[in-house]
PDB file of C-alpha atoms in Angstrom:
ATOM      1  CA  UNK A   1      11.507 -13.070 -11.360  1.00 79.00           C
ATOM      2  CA  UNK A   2      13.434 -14.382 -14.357  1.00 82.00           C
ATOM      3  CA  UNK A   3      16.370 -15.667 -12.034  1.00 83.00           C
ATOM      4  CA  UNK A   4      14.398 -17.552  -9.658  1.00 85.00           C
ATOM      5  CA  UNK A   5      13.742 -20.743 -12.408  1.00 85.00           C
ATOM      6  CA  UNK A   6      16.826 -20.048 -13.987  1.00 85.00           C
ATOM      7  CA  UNK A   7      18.700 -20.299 -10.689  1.00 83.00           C
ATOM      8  CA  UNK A   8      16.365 -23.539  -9.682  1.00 83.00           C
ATOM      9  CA  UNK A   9      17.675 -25.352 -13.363  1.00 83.00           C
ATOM     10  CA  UNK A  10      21.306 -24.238 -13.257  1.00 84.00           C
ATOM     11  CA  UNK A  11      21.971 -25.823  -9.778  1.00 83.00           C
ATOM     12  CA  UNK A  12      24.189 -29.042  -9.636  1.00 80.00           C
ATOM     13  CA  UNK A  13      22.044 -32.352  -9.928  1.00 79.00           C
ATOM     14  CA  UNK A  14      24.530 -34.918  -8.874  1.00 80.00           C
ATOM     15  CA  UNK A  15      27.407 -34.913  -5.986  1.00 77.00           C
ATOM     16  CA  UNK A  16      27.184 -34.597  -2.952  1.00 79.00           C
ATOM     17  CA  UNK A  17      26.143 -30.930  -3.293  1.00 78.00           C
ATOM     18  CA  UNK A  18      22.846 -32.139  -5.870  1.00 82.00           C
ATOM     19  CA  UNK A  19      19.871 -30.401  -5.031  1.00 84.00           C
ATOM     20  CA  UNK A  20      16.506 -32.341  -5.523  1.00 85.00           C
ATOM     21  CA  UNK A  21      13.140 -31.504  -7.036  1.00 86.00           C
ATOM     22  CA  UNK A  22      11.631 -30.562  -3.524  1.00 89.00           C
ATOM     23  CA  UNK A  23      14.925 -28.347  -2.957  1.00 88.00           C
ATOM     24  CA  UNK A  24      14.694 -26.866  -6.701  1.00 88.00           C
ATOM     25  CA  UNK A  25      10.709 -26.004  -6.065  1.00 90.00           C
ATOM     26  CA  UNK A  26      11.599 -24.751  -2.597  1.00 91.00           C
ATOM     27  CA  UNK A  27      13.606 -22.035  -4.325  1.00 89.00           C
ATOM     28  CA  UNK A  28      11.004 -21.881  -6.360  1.00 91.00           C
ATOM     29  CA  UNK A  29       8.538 -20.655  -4.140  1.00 93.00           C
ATOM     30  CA  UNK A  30      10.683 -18.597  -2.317  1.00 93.00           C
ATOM     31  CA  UNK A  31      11.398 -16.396  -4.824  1.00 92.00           C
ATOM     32  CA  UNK A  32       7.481 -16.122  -6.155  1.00 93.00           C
ATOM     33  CA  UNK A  33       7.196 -15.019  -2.643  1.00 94.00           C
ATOM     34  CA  UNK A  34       9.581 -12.328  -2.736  1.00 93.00           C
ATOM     35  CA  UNK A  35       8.167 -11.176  -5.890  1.00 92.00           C
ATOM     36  CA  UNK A  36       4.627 -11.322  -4.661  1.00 93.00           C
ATOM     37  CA  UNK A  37       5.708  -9.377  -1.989  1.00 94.00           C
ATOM     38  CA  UNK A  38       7.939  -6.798  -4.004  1.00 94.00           C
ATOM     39  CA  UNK A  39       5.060  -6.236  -6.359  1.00 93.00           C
ATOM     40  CA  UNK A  40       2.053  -5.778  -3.465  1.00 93.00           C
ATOM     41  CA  UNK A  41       4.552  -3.623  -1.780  1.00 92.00           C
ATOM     42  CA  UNK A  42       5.186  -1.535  -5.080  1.00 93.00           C
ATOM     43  CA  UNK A  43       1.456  -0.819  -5.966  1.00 93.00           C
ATOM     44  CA  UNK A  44       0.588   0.577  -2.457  1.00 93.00           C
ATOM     45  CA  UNK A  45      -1.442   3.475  -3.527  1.00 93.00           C
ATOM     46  CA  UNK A  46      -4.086   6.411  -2.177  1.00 92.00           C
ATOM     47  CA  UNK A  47      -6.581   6.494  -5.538  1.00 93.00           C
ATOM     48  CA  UNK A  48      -9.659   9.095  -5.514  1.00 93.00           C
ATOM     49  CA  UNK A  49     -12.241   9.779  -7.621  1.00 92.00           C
ATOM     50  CA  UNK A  50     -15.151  11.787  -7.559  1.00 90.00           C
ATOM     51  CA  UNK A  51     -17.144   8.842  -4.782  1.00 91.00           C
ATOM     52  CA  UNK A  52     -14.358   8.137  -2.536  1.00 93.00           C
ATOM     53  CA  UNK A  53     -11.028   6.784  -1.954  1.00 95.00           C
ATOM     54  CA  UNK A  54      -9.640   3.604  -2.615  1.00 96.00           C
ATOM     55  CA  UNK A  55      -6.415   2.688  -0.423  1.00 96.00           C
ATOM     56  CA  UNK A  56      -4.655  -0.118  -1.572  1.00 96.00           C
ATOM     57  CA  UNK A  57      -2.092  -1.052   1.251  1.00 94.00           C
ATOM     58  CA  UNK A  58       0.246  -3.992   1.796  1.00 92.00           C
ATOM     59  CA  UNK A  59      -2.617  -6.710   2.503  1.00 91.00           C
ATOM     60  CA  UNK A  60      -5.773  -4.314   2.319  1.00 93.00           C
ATOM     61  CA  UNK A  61      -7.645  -2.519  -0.281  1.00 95.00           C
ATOM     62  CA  UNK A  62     -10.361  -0.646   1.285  1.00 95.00           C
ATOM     63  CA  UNK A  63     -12.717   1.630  -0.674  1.00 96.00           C
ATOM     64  CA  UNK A  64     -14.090   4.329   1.562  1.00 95.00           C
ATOM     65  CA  UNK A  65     -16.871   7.048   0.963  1.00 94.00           C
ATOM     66  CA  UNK A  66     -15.729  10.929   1.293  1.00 93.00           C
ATOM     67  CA  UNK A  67     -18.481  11.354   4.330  1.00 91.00           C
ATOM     68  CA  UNK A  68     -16.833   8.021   6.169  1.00 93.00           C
ATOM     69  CA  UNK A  69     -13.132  10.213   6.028  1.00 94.00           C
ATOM     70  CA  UNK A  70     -13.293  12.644   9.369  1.00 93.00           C
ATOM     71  CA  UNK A  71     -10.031  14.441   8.729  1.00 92.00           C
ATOM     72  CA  UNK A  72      -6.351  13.406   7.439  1.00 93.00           C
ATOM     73  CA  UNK A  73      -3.351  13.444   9.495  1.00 91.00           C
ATOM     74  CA  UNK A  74       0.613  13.472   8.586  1.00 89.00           C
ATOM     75  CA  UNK A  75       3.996  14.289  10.268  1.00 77.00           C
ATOM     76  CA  UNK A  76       4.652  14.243  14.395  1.00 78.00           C
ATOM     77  CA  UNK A  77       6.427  11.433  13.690  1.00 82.00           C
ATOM     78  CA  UNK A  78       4.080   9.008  11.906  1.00 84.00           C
ATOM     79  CA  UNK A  79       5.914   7.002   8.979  1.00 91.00           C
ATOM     80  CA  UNK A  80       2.546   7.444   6.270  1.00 92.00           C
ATOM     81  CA  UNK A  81      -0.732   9.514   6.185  1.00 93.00           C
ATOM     82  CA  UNK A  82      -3.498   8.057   8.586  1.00 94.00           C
ATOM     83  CA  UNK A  83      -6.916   8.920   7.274  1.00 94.00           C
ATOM     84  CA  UNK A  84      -9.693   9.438  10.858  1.00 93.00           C
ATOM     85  CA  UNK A  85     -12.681   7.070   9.961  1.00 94.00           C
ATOM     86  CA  UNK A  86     -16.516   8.486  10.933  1.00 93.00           C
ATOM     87  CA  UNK A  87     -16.955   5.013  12.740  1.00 93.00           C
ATOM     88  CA  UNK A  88     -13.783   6.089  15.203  1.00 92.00           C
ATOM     89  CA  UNK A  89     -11.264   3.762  13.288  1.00 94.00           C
ATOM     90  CA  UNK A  90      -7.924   4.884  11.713  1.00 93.00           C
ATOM     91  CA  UNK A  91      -6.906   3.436   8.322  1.00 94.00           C
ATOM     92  CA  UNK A  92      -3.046   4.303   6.652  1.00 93.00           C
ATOM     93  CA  UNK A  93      -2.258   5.622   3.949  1.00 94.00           C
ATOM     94  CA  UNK A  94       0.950   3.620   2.844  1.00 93.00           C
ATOM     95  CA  UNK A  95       0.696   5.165  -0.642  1.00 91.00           C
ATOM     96  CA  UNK A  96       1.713   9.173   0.981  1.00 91.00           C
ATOM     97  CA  UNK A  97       4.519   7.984   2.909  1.00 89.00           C
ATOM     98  CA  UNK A  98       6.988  10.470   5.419  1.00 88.00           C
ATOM     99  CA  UNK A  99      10.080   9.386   3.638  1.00 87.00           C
ATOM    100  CA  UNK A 100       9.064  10.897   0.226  1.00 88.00           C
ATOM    101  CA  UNK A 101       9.826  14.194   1.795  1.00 88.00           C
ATOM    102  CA  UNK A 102       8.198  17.319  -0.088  1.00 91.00           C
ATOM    103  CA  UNK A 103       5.563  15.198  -2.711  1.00 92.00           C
ATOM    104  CA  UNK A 104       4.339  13.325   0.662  1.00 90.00           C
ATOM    105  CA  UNK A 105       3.720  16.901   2.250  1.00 90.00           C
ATOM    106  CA  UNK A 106       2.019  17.827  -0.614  1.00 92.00           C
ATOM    107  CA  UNK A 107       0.373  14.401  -1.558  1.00 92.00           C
ATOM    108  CA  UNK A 108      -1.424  14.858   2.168  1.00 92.00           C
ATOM    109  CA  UNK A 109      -2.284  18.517   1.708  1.00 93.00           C
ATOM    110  CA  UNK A 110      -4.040  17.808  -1.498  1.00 93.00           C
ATOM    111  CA  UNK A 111      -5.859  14.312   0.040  1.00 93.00           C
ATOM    112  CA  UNK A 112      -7.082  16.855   3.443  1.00 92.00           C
ATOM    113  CA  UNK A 113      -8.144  19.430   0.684  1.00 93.00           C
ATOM    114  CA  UNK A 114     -10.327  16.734  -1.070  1.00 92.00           C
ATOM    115  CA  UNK A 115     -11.559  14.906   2.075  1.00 91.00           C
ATOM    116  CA  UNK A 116     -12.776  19.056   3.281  1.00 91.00           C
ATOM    117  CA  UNK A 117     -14.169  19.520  -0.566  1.00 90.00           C
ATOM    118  CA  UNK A 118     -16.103  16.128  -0.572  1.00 86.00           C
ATOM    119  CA  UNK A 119     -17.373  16.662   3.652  1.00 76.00           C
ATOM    120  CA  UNK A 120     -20.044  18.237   4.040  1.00 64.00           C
ATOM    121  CA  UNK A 121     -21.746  18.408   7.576  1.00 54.00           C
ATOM    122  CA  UNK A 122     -24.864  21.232   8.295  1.00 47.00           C
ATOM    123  CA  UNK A 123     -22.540  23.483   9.949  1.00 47.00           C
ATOM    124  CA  UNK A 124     -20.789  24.084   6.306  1.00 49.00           C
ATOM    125  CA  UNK A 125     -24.417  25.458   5.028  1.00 48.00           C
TER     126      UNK A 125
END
């Protein structure tokens, strides 16, 4: 983030190798994507409370009632947890993802044991 403008300054203004203002804010804007994107892709996150969920993924943030989530699903090969919707949808989880190993095992056993705490349906009574 601190590079980016430094880099756009410190680049040769004259010669045949001069980069111009439109080249300078082209870099520019390049690397506020990049850090956009780094810092949407570093606040993915799975955050409950005692209402709901709110899943903050890549371009979403959804915030989603206990009684819409049917049941949570990891492993067989799927890269993050995928939360079963009561309207027949699937939503991921990109905050509990399969390549944290052990914490995303338990990070998904402890979001199925609060979606089954928070579900109630009148078979439970």
């Amino acid at each position: 983030m601190v590079l980016t403008p430094v880099l756009a300054i410190a680049l040769p203004t004259d010669g045949s190798n001069a980069f111009a203002l439109p080249d300078r804010l082209g870099i520019l804007a390049v690397g506020a994507a990049i850090v956009a994107f780094l810092w949407r892709q570093a606040s993915v996150s799975a955050v409950p409370d005692a209402d709901g969920l709110t899943v903050r993924n890549l371009v979403f943030t959804r915030r989603l009632a206990w009684a819409e989530i049917v049941s949570v699903r990891f492993g067989s090969g799927r890269p993050w947890v995928q939360l079963d919707l009561a309207d027949g949808d699937t939503l991921a989880v990109m905050g509990v993802q399969e390549s944290d190993g052990a914490r995303a095992v338990d990070e998904s056993r402890r979001l199925a044991t609060l979606v089954a705490l928070h579900t109630h349906v009148e078979r439970d009574s």
